[in-house]
């Protein structure tokens, strides 16, 4: 189902022009208009899913297959040195558009970008308590 007020639904379905890299009946891959690096792209499903939790499993699998395909092409054609896949869920995680999308960010040595976090130092007991919470 598509949402009438969702900008990514409109882009994915061709109602708003985009710099399309790939399209099939389920997905559109576009260049990001505010790229982190040269070639930064977004994988957009044509059907609306607010986030990863709403995305059907088959679509999630296809998004990763597309990331692999487009990523290989980016390495070959853009000569990037690496690739980040970024997918945010919820405002606290940095999601700014409530439509599932997967960022493909080509990385170049000394490109000035980073995806970092401060590593925590949990004890074995804390890790075990978290593990038990998740698997119960």
JSON list of N, CA and C in Angstrom, two decimals, residues 52-124:
[
{"chain": "A", "resi": 52, "resn": "UNK", "atom": "N", "xyz": [11.94, -0.71, 9.21]},
{"chain": "A", "resi": 52, "resn": "UNK", "atom": "CA", "xyz": [12.33, -2.10, 9.03]},
{"chain": "A", "resi": 52, "resn": "UNK", "atom": "C", "xyz": [11.32, -3.06, 9.63]},
{"chain": "A", "resi": 53, "resn": "UNK", "atom": "N", "xyz": [10.71, -2.67, 10.75]},
{"chain": "A", "resi": 53, "resn": "UNK", "atom": "CA", "xyz": [9.78, -3.56, 11.45]},
{"chain": "A", "resi": 53, "resn": "UNK", "atom": "C", "xyz": [8.49, -3.78, 10.66]},
{"chain": "A", "resi": 54, "resn": "UNK", "atom": "N", "xyz": [8.13, -2.83, 9.81]},
{"chain": "A", "resi": 54, "resn": "UNK", "atom": "CA", "xyz": [6.93, -2.94, 8.98]},
{"chain": "A", "resi": 54, "resn": "UNK", "atom": "C", "xyz": [7.21, -3.55, 7.61]},
{"chain": "A", "resi": 55, "resn": "UNK", "atom": "N", "xyz": [8.47, -3.65, 7.24]},
{"chain": "A", "resi": 55, "resn": "UNK", "atom": "CA", "xyz": [8.84, -4.14, 5.91]},
{"chain": "A", "resi": 55, "resn": "UNK", "atom": "C", "xyz": [8.66, -5.66, 5.84]},
{"chain": "A", "resi": 56, "resn": "UNK", "atom": "N", "xyz": [7.95, -6.16, 4.84]},
{"chain": "A", "resi": 56, "resn": "UNK", "atom": "CA", "xyz": [7.83, -7.62, 4.71]},
{"chain": "A", "resi": 56, "resn": "UNK", "atom": "C", "xyz": [9.21, -8.27, 4.55]},
{"chain": "A", "resi": 57, "resn": "UNK", "atom": "N", "xyz": [9.36, -9.48, 5.09]},
{"chain": "A", "resi": 57, "resn": "UNK", "atom": "CA", "xyz": [10.65, -10.18, 5.04]},
{"chain": "A", "resi": 57, "resn": "UNK", "atom": "C", "xyz": [11.19, -10.31, 3.62]},
{"chain": "A", "resi": 58, "resn": "UNK", "atom": "N", "xyz": [10.30, -10.60, 2.67]},
{"chain": "A", "resi": 58, "resn": "UNK", "atom": "CA", "xyz": [10.75, -10.76, 1.28]},
{"chain": "A", "resi": 58, "resn": "UNK", "atom": "C", "xyz": [11.34, -9.45, 0.74]},
{"chain": "A", "resi": 59, "resn": "UNK", "atom": "N", "xyz": [10.74, -8.33, 1.12]},
{"chain": "A", "resi": 59, "resn": "UNK", "atom": "CA", "xyz": [11.24, -7.03, 0.68]},
{"chain": "A", "resi": 59, "resn": "UNK", "atom": "C", "xyz": [12.57, -6.70, 1.35]},
{"chain": "A", "resi": 60, "resn": "UNK", "atom": "N", "xyz": [12.71, -7.06, 2.62]},
{"chain": "A", "resi": 60, "resn": "UNK", "atom": "CA", "xyz": [13.97, -6.84, 3.32]},
{"chain": "A", "resi": 60, "resn": "UNK", "atom": "C", "xyz": [15.09, -7.63, 2.64]},
{"chain": "A", "resi": 61, "resn": "UNK", "atom": "N", "xyz": [14.81, -8.87, 2.29]},
{"chain": "A", "resi": 61, "resn": "UNK", "atom": "CA", "xyz": [15.80, -9.70, 1.61]},
{"chain": "A", "resi": 61, "resn": "UNK", "atom": "C", "xyz": [16.17, -9.09, 0.25]},
{"chain": "A", "resi": 62, "resn": "UNK", "atom": "N", "xyz": [15.17, -8.62, -0.48]},
{"chain": "A", "resi": 62, "resn": "UNK", "atom": "CA", "xyz": [15.44, -8.04, -1.80]},
{"chain": "A", "resi": 62, "resn": "UNK", "atom": "C", "xyz": [16.24, -6.74, -1.67]},
{"chain": "A", "resi": 63, "resn": "UNK", "atom": "N", "xyz": [15.96, -5.95, -0.62]},
{"chain": "A", "resi": 63, "resn": "UNK", "atom": "CA", "xyz": [16.72, -4.71, -0.41]},
{"chain": "A", "resi": 63, "resn": "UNK", "atom": "C", "xyz": [18.21, -5.02, -0.23]},
{"chain": "A", "resi": 64, "resn": "UNK", "atom": "N", "xyz": [18.52, -6.08, 0.52]},
{"chain": "A", "resi": 64, "resn": "UNK", "atom": "CA", "xyz": [19.92, -6.45, 0.71]},
{"chain": "A", "resi": 64, "resn": "UNK", "atom": "C", "xyz": [20.54, -6.98, -0.59]},
{"chain": "A", "resi": 65, "resn": "UNK", "atom": "N", "xyz": [19.77, -7.71, -1.37]},
{"chain": "A", "resi": 65, "resn": "UNK", "atom": "CA", "xyz": [20.26, -8.21, -2.66]},
{"chain": "A", "resi": 65, "resn": "UNK", "atom": "C", "xyz": [20.56, -7.02, -3.58]},
{"chain": "A", "resi": 66, "resn": "UNK", "atom": "N", "xyz": [19.67, -6.02, -3.56]},
{"chain": "A", "resi": 66, "resn": "UNK", "atom": "CA", "xyz": [19.92, -4.82, -4.37]},
{"chain": "A", "resi": 66, "resn": "UNK", "atom": "C", "xyz": [21.14, -4.06, -3.87]},
{"chain": "A", "resi": 67, "resn": "UNK", "atom": "N", "xyz": [21.31, -3.98, -2.55]},
{"chain": "A", "resi": 67, "resn": "UNK", "atom": "CA", "xyz": [22.48, -3.30, -1.99]},
{"chain": "A", "resi": 67, "resn": "UNK", "atom": "C", "xyz": [23.76, -3.97, -2.48]},
{"chain": "A", "resi": 68, "resn": "UNK", "atom": "N", "xyz": [23.75, -5.29, -2.51]},
{"chain": "A", "resi": 68, "resn": "UNK", "atom": "CA", "xyz": [24.92, -6.03, -2.99]},
{"chain": "A", "resi": 68, "resn": "UNK", "atom": "C", "xyz": [25.18, -5.73, -4.46]},
{"chain": "A", "resi": 69, "resn": "UNK", "atom": "N", "xyz": [24.13, -5.78, -5.26]},
{"chain": "A", "resi": 69, "resn": "UNK", "atom": "CA", "xyz": [24.25, -5.54, -6.71]},
{"chain": "A", "resi": 69, "resn": "UNK", "atom": "C", "xyz": [24.72, -4.11, -7.00]},
{"chain": "A", "resi": 70, "resn": "UNK", "atom": "N", "xyz": [24.05, -3.14, -6.42]},
{"chain": "A", "resi": 70, "resn": "UNK", "atom": "CA", "xyz": [24.41, -1.74, -6.67]},
{"chain": "A", "resi": 70, "resn": "UNK", "atom": "C", "xyz": [25.78, -1.43, -6.07]},
{"chain": "A", "resi": 71, "resn": "UNK", "atom": "N", "xyz": [26.05, -1.99, -4.89]},
{"chain": "A", "resi": 71, "resn": "UNK", "atom": "CA", "xyz": [27.36, -1.77, -4.25]},
{"chain": "A", "resi": 71, "resn": "UNK", "atom": "C", "xyz": [28.51, -2.26, -5.11]},
{"chain": "A", "resi": 72, "resn": "UNK", "atom": "N", "xyz": [28.36, -3.44, -5.69]},
{"chain": "A", "resi": 72, "resn": "UNK", "atom": "CA", "xyz": [29.40, -3.97, -6.59]},
{"chain": "A", "resi": 72, "resn": "UNK", "atom": "C", "xyz": [29.61, -3.04, -7.78]},
{"chain": "A", "resi": 73, "resn": "UNK", "atom": "N", "xyz": [28.51, -2.52, -8.31]},
{"chain": "A", "resi": 73, "resn": "UNK", "atom": "CA", "xyz": [28.60, -1.60, -9.45]},
{"chain": "A", "resi": 73, "resn": "UNK", "atom": "C", "xyz": [29.30, -0.31, -9.04]},
{"chain": "A", "resi": 74, "resn": "UNK", "atom": "N", "xyz": [28.99, 0.19, -7.84]},
{"chain": "A", "resi": 74, "resn": "UNK", "atom": "CA", "xyz": [29.64, 1.42, -7.36]},
{"chain": "A", "resi": 74, "resn": "UNK", "atom": "C", "xyz": [31.16, 1.24, -7.24]},
{"chain": "A", "resi": 75, "resn": "UNK", "atom": "N", "xyz": [31.57, 0.11, -6.68]},
{"chain": "A", "resi": 75, "resn": "UNK", "atom": "CA", "xyz": [33.01, -0.15, -6.56]},
{"chain": "A", "resi": 75, "resn": "UNK", "atom": "C", "xyz": [33.66, -0.18, -7.93]},
{"chain": "A", "resi": 76, "resn": "UNK", "atom": "N", "xyz": [33.00, -0.84, -8.88]},
{"chain": "A", "resi": 76, "resn": "UNK", "atom": "CA", "xyz": [33.54, -0.97, -10.23]},
{"chain": "A", "resi": 76, "resn": "UNK", "atom": "C", "xyz": [33.56, 0.37, -10.98]},
{"chain": "A", "resi": 77, "resn": "UNK", "atom": "N", "xyz": [32.45, 1.12, -10.92]},
{"chain": "A", "resi": 77, "resn": "UNK", "atom": "CA", "xyz": [32.32, 2.32, -11.76]},
{"chain": "A", "resi": 77, "resn": "UNK", "atom": "C", "xyz": [32.83, 3.60, -11.08]},
{"chain": "A", "resi": 78, "resn": "UNK", "atom": "N", "xyz": [32.65, 3.70, -9.75]},
{"chain": "A", "resi": 78, "resn": "UNK", "atom": "CA", "xyz": [33.08, 4.91, -9.04]},
{"chain": "A", "resi": 78, "resn": "UNK", "atom": "C", "xyz": [34.46, 4.76, -8.42]},
{"chain": "A", "resi": 79, "resn": "UNK", "atom": "N", "xyz": [34.97, 3.53, -8.42]},
{"chain": "A", "resi": 79, "resn": "UNK", "atom": "CA", "xyz": [36.28, 3.23, -7.83]},
{"chain": "A", "resi": 79, "resn": "UNK", "atom": "C", "xyz": [36.35, 3.64, -6.36]},
{"chain": "A", "resi": 80, "resn": "UNK", "atom": "N", "xyz": [35.24, 3.43, -5.64]},
{"chain": "A", "resi": 80, "resn": "UNK", "atom": "CA", "xyz": [35.24, 3.74, -4.21]},
{"chain": "A", "resi": 80, "resn": "UNK", "atom": "C", "xyz": [36.05, 2.67, -3.48]},
{"chain": "A", "resi": 81, "resn": "UNK", "atom": "N", "xyz": [36.51, 3.05, -2.29]},
{"chain": "A", "resi": 81, "resn": "UNK", "atom": "CA", "xyz": [37.37, 2.16, -1.51]},
{"chain": "A", "resi": 81, "resn": "UNK", "atom": "C", "xyz": [36.61, 1.30, -0.51]},
{"chain": "A", "resi": 82, "resn": "UNK", "atom": "N", "xyz": [35.34, 1.59, -0.33]},
{"chain": "A", "resi": 82, "resn": "UNK", "atom": "CA", "xyz": [34.51, 0.85, 0.61]},
{"chain": "A", "resi": 82, "resn": "UNK", "atom": "C", "xyz": [33.07, 1.28, 0.44]},
{"chain": "A", "resi": 83, "resn": "UNK", "atom": "N", "xyz": [32.19, 0.75, 1.29]},
{"chain": "A", "resi": 83, "resn": "UNK", "atom": "CA", "xyz": [30.77, 1.05, 1.18]},
{"chain": "A", "resi": 83, "resn": "UNK", "atom": "C", "xyz": [30.13, 0.89, 2.56]},
{"chain": "A", "resi": 84, "resn": "UNK", "atom": "N", "xyz": [29.36, 1.89, 2.97]},
{"chain": "A", "resi": 84, "resn": "UNK", "atom": "CA", "xyz": [28.54, 1.77, 4.17]},
{"chain": "A", "resi": 84, "resn": "UNK", "atom": "C", "xyz": [27.11, 1.54, 3.76]},
{"chain": "A", "resi": 85, "resn": "UNK", "atom": "N", "xyz": [26.44, 0.61, 4.46]},
{"chain": "A", "resi": 85, "resn": "UNK", "atom": "CA", "xyz": [24.99, 0.46, 4.38]},
{"chain": "A", "resi": 85, "resn": "UNK", "atom": "C", "xyz": [24.45, 1.03, 5.67]},
{"chain": "A", "resi": 86, "resn": "UNK", "atom": "N", "xyz": [23.54, 2.00, 5.56]},
{"chain": "A", "resi": 86, "resn": "UNK", "atom": "CA", "xyz": [22.97, 2.62, 6.76]},
{"chain": "A", "resi": 86, "resn": "UNK", "atom": "C", "xyz": [21.46, 2.56, 6.65]},
{"chain": "A", "resi": 87, "resn": "UNK", "atom": "N", "xyz": [20.83, 2.09, 7.72]},
{"chain": "A", "resi": 87, "resn": "UNK", "atom": "CA", "xyz": [19.38, 2.00, 7.73]},
{"chain": "A", "resi": 87, "resn": "UNK", "atom": "C", "xyz": [18.91, 2.38, 9.14]},
{"chain": "A", "resi": 88, "resn": "UNK", "atom": "N", "xyz": [18.22, 3.50, 9.25]},
{"chain": "A", "resi": 88, "resn": "UNK", "atom": "CA", "xyz": [17.79, 4.05, 10.53]},
{"chain": "A", "resi": 88, "resn": "UNK", "atom": "C", "xyz": [16.31, 3.75, 10.78]},
{"chain": "A", "resi": 89, "resn": "UNK", "atom": "N", "xyz": [15.99, 3.42, 12.02]},
{"chain": "A", "resi": 89, "resn": "UNK", "atom": "CA", "xyz": [14.61, 3.12, 12.42]},
{"chain": "A", "resi": 89, "resn": "UNK", "atom": "C", "xyz": [14.27, 3.94, 13.65]},
{"chain": "A", "resi": 90, "resn": "UNK", "atom": "N", "xyz": [13.38, 4.90, 13.49]},
{"chain": "A", "resi": 90, "resn": "UNK", "atom": "CA", "xyz": [12.96, 5.74, 14.60]},
{"chain": "A", "resi": 90, "resn": "UNK", "atom": "C", "xyz": [13.78, 7.01, 14.68]},
{"chain": "A", "resi": 91, "resn": "UNK", "atom": "N", "xyz": [13.15, 8.03, 15.24]},
{"chain": "A", "resi": 91, "resn": "UNK", "atom": "CA", "xyz": [13.80, 9.34, 15.36]},
{"chain": "A", "resi": 91, "resn": "UNK", "atom": "C", "xyz": [15.09, 9.27, 16.17]},
{"chain": "A", "resi": 92, "resn": "UNK", "atom": "N", "xyz": [15.09, 8.49, 17.24]},
{"chain": "A", "resi": 92, "resn": "UNK", "atom": "CA", "xyz": [16.29, 8.38, 18.08]},
{"chain": "A", "resi": 92, "resn": "UNK", "atom": "C", "xyz": [17.47, 7.79, 17.31]},
{"chain": "A", "resi": 93, "resn": "UNK", "atom": "N", "xyz": [17.18, 7.02, 16.27]},
{"chain": "A", "resi": 93, "resn": "UNK", "atom": "CA", "xyz": [18.23, 6.40, 15.46]},
{"chain": "A", "resi": 93, "resn": "UNK", "atom": "C", "xyz": [18.59, 7.25, 14.25]},
{"chain": "A", "resi": 94, "resn": "UNK", "atom": "N", "xyz": [17.94, 8.40, 14.09]},
{"chain": "A", "resi": 94, "resn": "UNK", "atom": "CA", "xyz": [18.27, 9.29, 12.98]},
{"chain": "A", "resi": 94, "resn": "UNK", "atom": "C", "xyz": [17.36, 9.19, 11.78]},
{"chain": "A", "resi": 95, "resn": "UNK", "atom": "N", "xyz": [16.25, 8.45, 11.89]},
{"chain": "A", "resi": 95, "resn": "UNK", "atom": "CA", "xyz": [15.32, 8.36, 10.75]},
{"chain": "A", "resi": 95, "resn": "UNK", "atom": "C", "xyz": [14.58, 9.68, 10.61]},
{"chain": "A", "resi": 96, "resn": "UNK", "atom": "N", "xyz": [14.68, 10.29, 9.44]},
{"chain": "A", "resi": 96, "resn": "UNK", "atom": "CA", "xyz": [14.04, 11.59, 9.20]},
{"chain": "A", "resi": 96, "resn": "UNK", "atom": "C", "xyz": [12.83, 11.48, 8.27]},
{"chain": "A", "resi": 97, "resn": "UNK", "atom": "N", "xyz": [12.75, 10.42, 7.47]},
{"chain": "A", "resi": 97, "resn": "UNK", "atom": "CA", "xyz": [11.59, 10.18, 6.62]},
{"chain": "A", "resi": 97, "resn": "UNK", "atom": "C", "xyz": [11.01, 8.83, 7.02]},
{"chain": "A", "resi": 98, "resn": "UNK", "atom": "N", "xyz": [9.74, 8.82, 7.39]},
{"chain": "A", "resi": 98, "resn": "UNK", "atom": "CA", "xyz": [9.12, 7.58, 7.89]},
{"chain": "A", "resi": 98, "resn": "UNK", "atom": "C", "xyz": [8.65, 6.71, 6.72]},
{"chain": "A", "resi": 99, "resn": "UNK", "atom": "N", "xyz": [9.62, 6.23, 5.97]},
{"chain": "A", "resi": 99, "resn": "UNK", "atom": "CA", "xyz": [9.44, 5.27, 4.87]},
{"chain": "A", "resi": 99, "resn": "UNK", "atom": "C", "xyz": [10.75, 4.50, 4.84]},
{"chain": "A", "resi": 100, "resn": "UNK", "atom": "N", "xyz": [10.70, 3.18, 4.97]},
{"chain": "A", "resi": 100, "resn": "UNK", "atom": "CA", "xyz": [11.93, 2.39, 4.96]},
{"chain": "A", "resi": 100, "resn": "UNK", "atom": "C", "xyz": [12.80, 2.81, 3.79]},
{"chain": "A", "resi": 101, "resn": "UNK", "atom": "N", "xyz": [14.07, 3.02, 4.06]},
{"chain": "A", "resi": 101, "resn": "UNK", "atom": "CA", "xyz": [15.04, 3.25, 3.00]},
{"chain": "A", "resi": 101, "resn": "UNK", "atom": "C", "xyz": [16.41, 2.81, 3.50]},
{"chain": "A", "resi": 102, "resn": "UNK", "atom": "N", "xyz": [17.20, 2.35, 2.57]},
{"chain": "A", "resi": 102, "resn": "UNK", "atom": "CA", "xyz": [18.54, 1.87, 2.87]},
{"chain": "A", "resi": 102, "resn": "UNK", "atom": "C", "xyz": [19.53, 2.75, 2.12]},
{"chain": "A", "resi": 103, "resn": "UNK", "atom": "N", "xyz": [20.43, 3.37, 2.89]},
{"chain": "A", "resi": 103, "resn": "UNK", "atom": "CA", "xyz": [21.47, 4.22, 2.30]},
{"chain": "A", "resi": 103, "resn": "UNK", "atom": "C", "xyz": [22.63, 3.35, 1.83]},
{"chain": "A", "resi": 104, "resn": "UNK", "atom": "N", "xyz": [23.11, 3.59, 0.63]},
{"chain": "A", "resi": 104, "resn": "UNK", "atom": "CA", "xyz": [24.35, 3.01, 0.13]},
{"chain": "A", "resi": 104, "resn": "UNK", "atom": "C", "xyz": [25.31, 4.18, 0.01]},
{"chain": "A", "resi": 105, "resn": "UNK", "atom": "N", "xyz": [26.33, 4.19, 0.84]},
{"chain": "A", "resi": 105, "resn": "UNK", "atom": "CA", "xyz": [27.25, 5.33, 0.88]},
{"chain": "A", "resi": 105, "resn": "UNK", "atom": "C", "xyz": [28.64, 4.85, 0.44]},
{"chain": "A", "resi": 106, "resn": "UNK", "atom": "N", "xyz": [29.02, 5.16, -0.80]},
{"chain": "A", "resi": 106, "resn": "UNK", "atom": "CA", "xyz": [30.38, 4.81, -1.23]},
{"chain": "A", "resi": 106, "resn": "UNK", "atom": "C", "xyz": [31.38, 5.56, -0.35]},
{"chain": "A", "resi": 107, "resn": "UNK", "atom": "N", "xyz": [32.44, 4.87, 0.01]},
{"chain": "A", "resi": 107, "resn": "UNK", "atom": "CA", "xyz": [33.45, 5.49, 0.86]},
{"chain": "A", "resi": 107, "resn": "UNK", "atom": "C", "xyz": [34.78, 5.57, 0.10]},
{"chain": "A", "resi": 108, "resn": "UNK", "atom": "N", "xyz": [35.46, 6.67, 0.30]},
{"chain": "A", "resi": 108, "resn": "UNK", "atom": "CA", "xyz": [36.72, 6.95, -0.34]},
{"chain": "A", "resi": 108, "resn": "UNK", "atom": "C", "xyz": [37.74, 7.28, 0.74]},
{"chain": "A", "resi": 109, "resn": "UNK", "atom": "N", "xyz": [38.97, 6.84, 0.58]},
{"chain": "A", "resi": 109, "resn": "UNK", "atom": "CA", "xyz": [40.01, 7.17, 1.53]},
{"chain": "A", "resi": 109, "resn": "UNK", "atom": "C", "xyz": [40.04, 8.69, 1.70]},
{"chain": "A", "resi": 110, "resn": "UNK", "atom": "N", "xyz": [40.04, 9.15, 2.93]},
{"chain": "A", "resi": 110, "resn": "UNK", "atom": "CA", "xyz": [40.09, 10.59, 3.27]},
{"chain": "A", "resi": 110, "resn": "UNK", "atom": "C", "xyz": [38.89, 11.37, 2.75]},
{"chain": "A", "resi": 111, "resn": "UNK", "atom": "N", "xyz": [37.69, 10.75, 2.73]},
{"chain": "A", "resi": 111, "resn": "UNK", "atom": "CA", "xyz": [36.50, 11.46, 2.26]},
{"chain": "A", "resi": 111, "resn": "UNK", "atom": "C", "xyz": [35.91, 12.39, 3.32]},
{"chain": "A", "resi": 112, "resn": "UNK", "atom": "N", "xyz": [36.44, 12.36, 4.53]},
{"chain": "A", "resi": 112, "resn": "UNK", "atom": "CA", "xyz": [35.97, 13.27, 5.57]},
{"chain": "A", "resi": 112, "resn": "UNK", "atom": "C", "xyz": [34.70, 12.83, 6.28]},
{"chain": "A", "resi": 113, "resn": "UNK", "atom": "N", "xyz": [34.13, 11.72, 5.88]},
{"chain": "A", "resi": 113, "resn": "UNK", "atom": "CA", "xyz": [32.91, 11.22, 6.52]},
{"chain": "A", "resi": 113, "resn": "UNK", "atom": "C", "xyz": [33.27, 10.15, 7.54]},
{"chain": "A", "resi": 114, "resn": "UNK", "atom": "N", "xyz": [32.35, 9.95, 8.50]},
{"chain": "A", "resi": 114, "resn": "UNK", "atom": "CA", "xyz": [32.57, 8.87, 9.45]},
{"chain": "A", "resi": 114, "resn": "UNK", "atom": "C", "xyz": [31.23, 8.38, 9.98]},
{"chain": "A", "resi": 115, "resn": "UNK", "atom": "N", "xyz": [31.20, 7.13, 10.33]},
{"chain": "A", "resi": 115, "resn": "UNK", "atom": "CA", "xyz": [30.06, 6.52, 11.00]},
{"chain": "A", "resi": 115, "resn": "UNK", "atom": "C", "xyz": [30.67, 5.88, 12.24]},
{"chain": "A", "resi": 116, "resn": "UNK", "atom": "N", "xyz": [30.57, 6.59, 13.34]},
{"chain": "A", "resi": 116, "resn": "UNK", "atom": "CA", "xyz": [31.26, 6.17, 14.56]},
{"chain": "A", "resi": 116, "resn": "UNK", "atom": "C", "xyz": [30.33, 6.11, 15.75]},
{"chain": "A", "resi": 117, "resn": "UNK", "atom": "N", "xyz": [30.73, 5.38, 16.76]},
{"chain": "A", "resi": 117, "resn": "UNK", "atom": "CA", "xyz": [30.08, 5.39, 18.06]},
{"chain": "A", "resi": 117, "resn": "UNK", "atom": "C", "xyz": [31.16, 5.15, 19.09]},
{"chain": "A", "resi": 118, "resn": "UNK", "atom": "N", "xyz": [30.86, 5.54, 20.31]},
{"chain": "A", "resi": 118, "resn": "UNK", "atom": "CA", "xyz": [31.79, 5.31, 21.41]},
{"chain": "A", "resi": 118, "resn": "UNK", "atom": "C", "xyz": [31.53, 3.92, 21.95]},
{"chain": "A", "resi": 119, "resn": "UNK", "atom": "N", "xyz": [32.48, 3.00, 21.81]},
{"chain": "A", "resi": 119, "resn": "UNK", "atom": "CA", "xyz": [32.27, 1.65, 22.31]},
{"chain": "A", "resi": 119, "resn": "UNK", "atom": "C", "xyz": [32.08, 1.64, 23.83]},
{"chain": "A", "resi": 120, "resn": "UNK", "atom": "N", "xyz": [31.07, 0.91, 24.27]},
{"chain": "A", "resi": 120, "resn": "UNK", "atom": "CA", "xyz": [30.86, 0.74, 25.70]},
{"chain": "A", "resi": 120, "resn": "UNK", "atom": "C", "xyz": [31.78, -0.33, 26.25]},
{"chain": "A", "resi": 121, "resn": "UNK", "atom": "N", "xyz": [31.73, -0.52, 27.58]},
{"chain": "A", "resi": 121, "resn": "UNK", "atom": "CA", "xyz": [32.56, -1.54, 28.22]},
{"chain": "A", "resi": 121, "resn": "UNK", "atom": "C", "xyz": [31.70, -2.32, 29.22]},
{"chain": "A", "resi": 122, "resn": "UNK", "atom": "N", "xyz": [30.70, -3.05, 28.70]},
{"chain": "A", "resi": 122, "resn": "UNK", "atom": "CA", "xyz": [29.85, -3.82, 29.62]},
{"chain": "A", "resi": 122, "resn": "UNK", "atom": "C", "xyz": [30.61, -5.02, 30.20]},
{"chain": "A", "resi": 123, "resn": "UNK", "atom": "N", "xyz": [30.24, -5.38, 31.42]},
{"chain": "A", "resi": 123, "resn": "UNK", "atom": "CA", "xyz": [30.83, -6.57, 32.04]},
{"chain": "A", "resi": 123, "resn": "UNK", "atom": "C", "xyz": [30.20, -7.81, 31.42]},
{"chain": "A", "resi": 124, "resn": "UNK", "atom": "N", "xyz": [30.80, -8.96, 31.67]},
{"chain": "A", "resi": 124, "resn": "UNK", "atom": "CA", "xyz": [30.24, -10.22, 31.20]},
{"chain": "A", "resi": 124, "resn": "UNK", "atom": "C", "xyz": [28.84, -10.42, 31.77]}
]
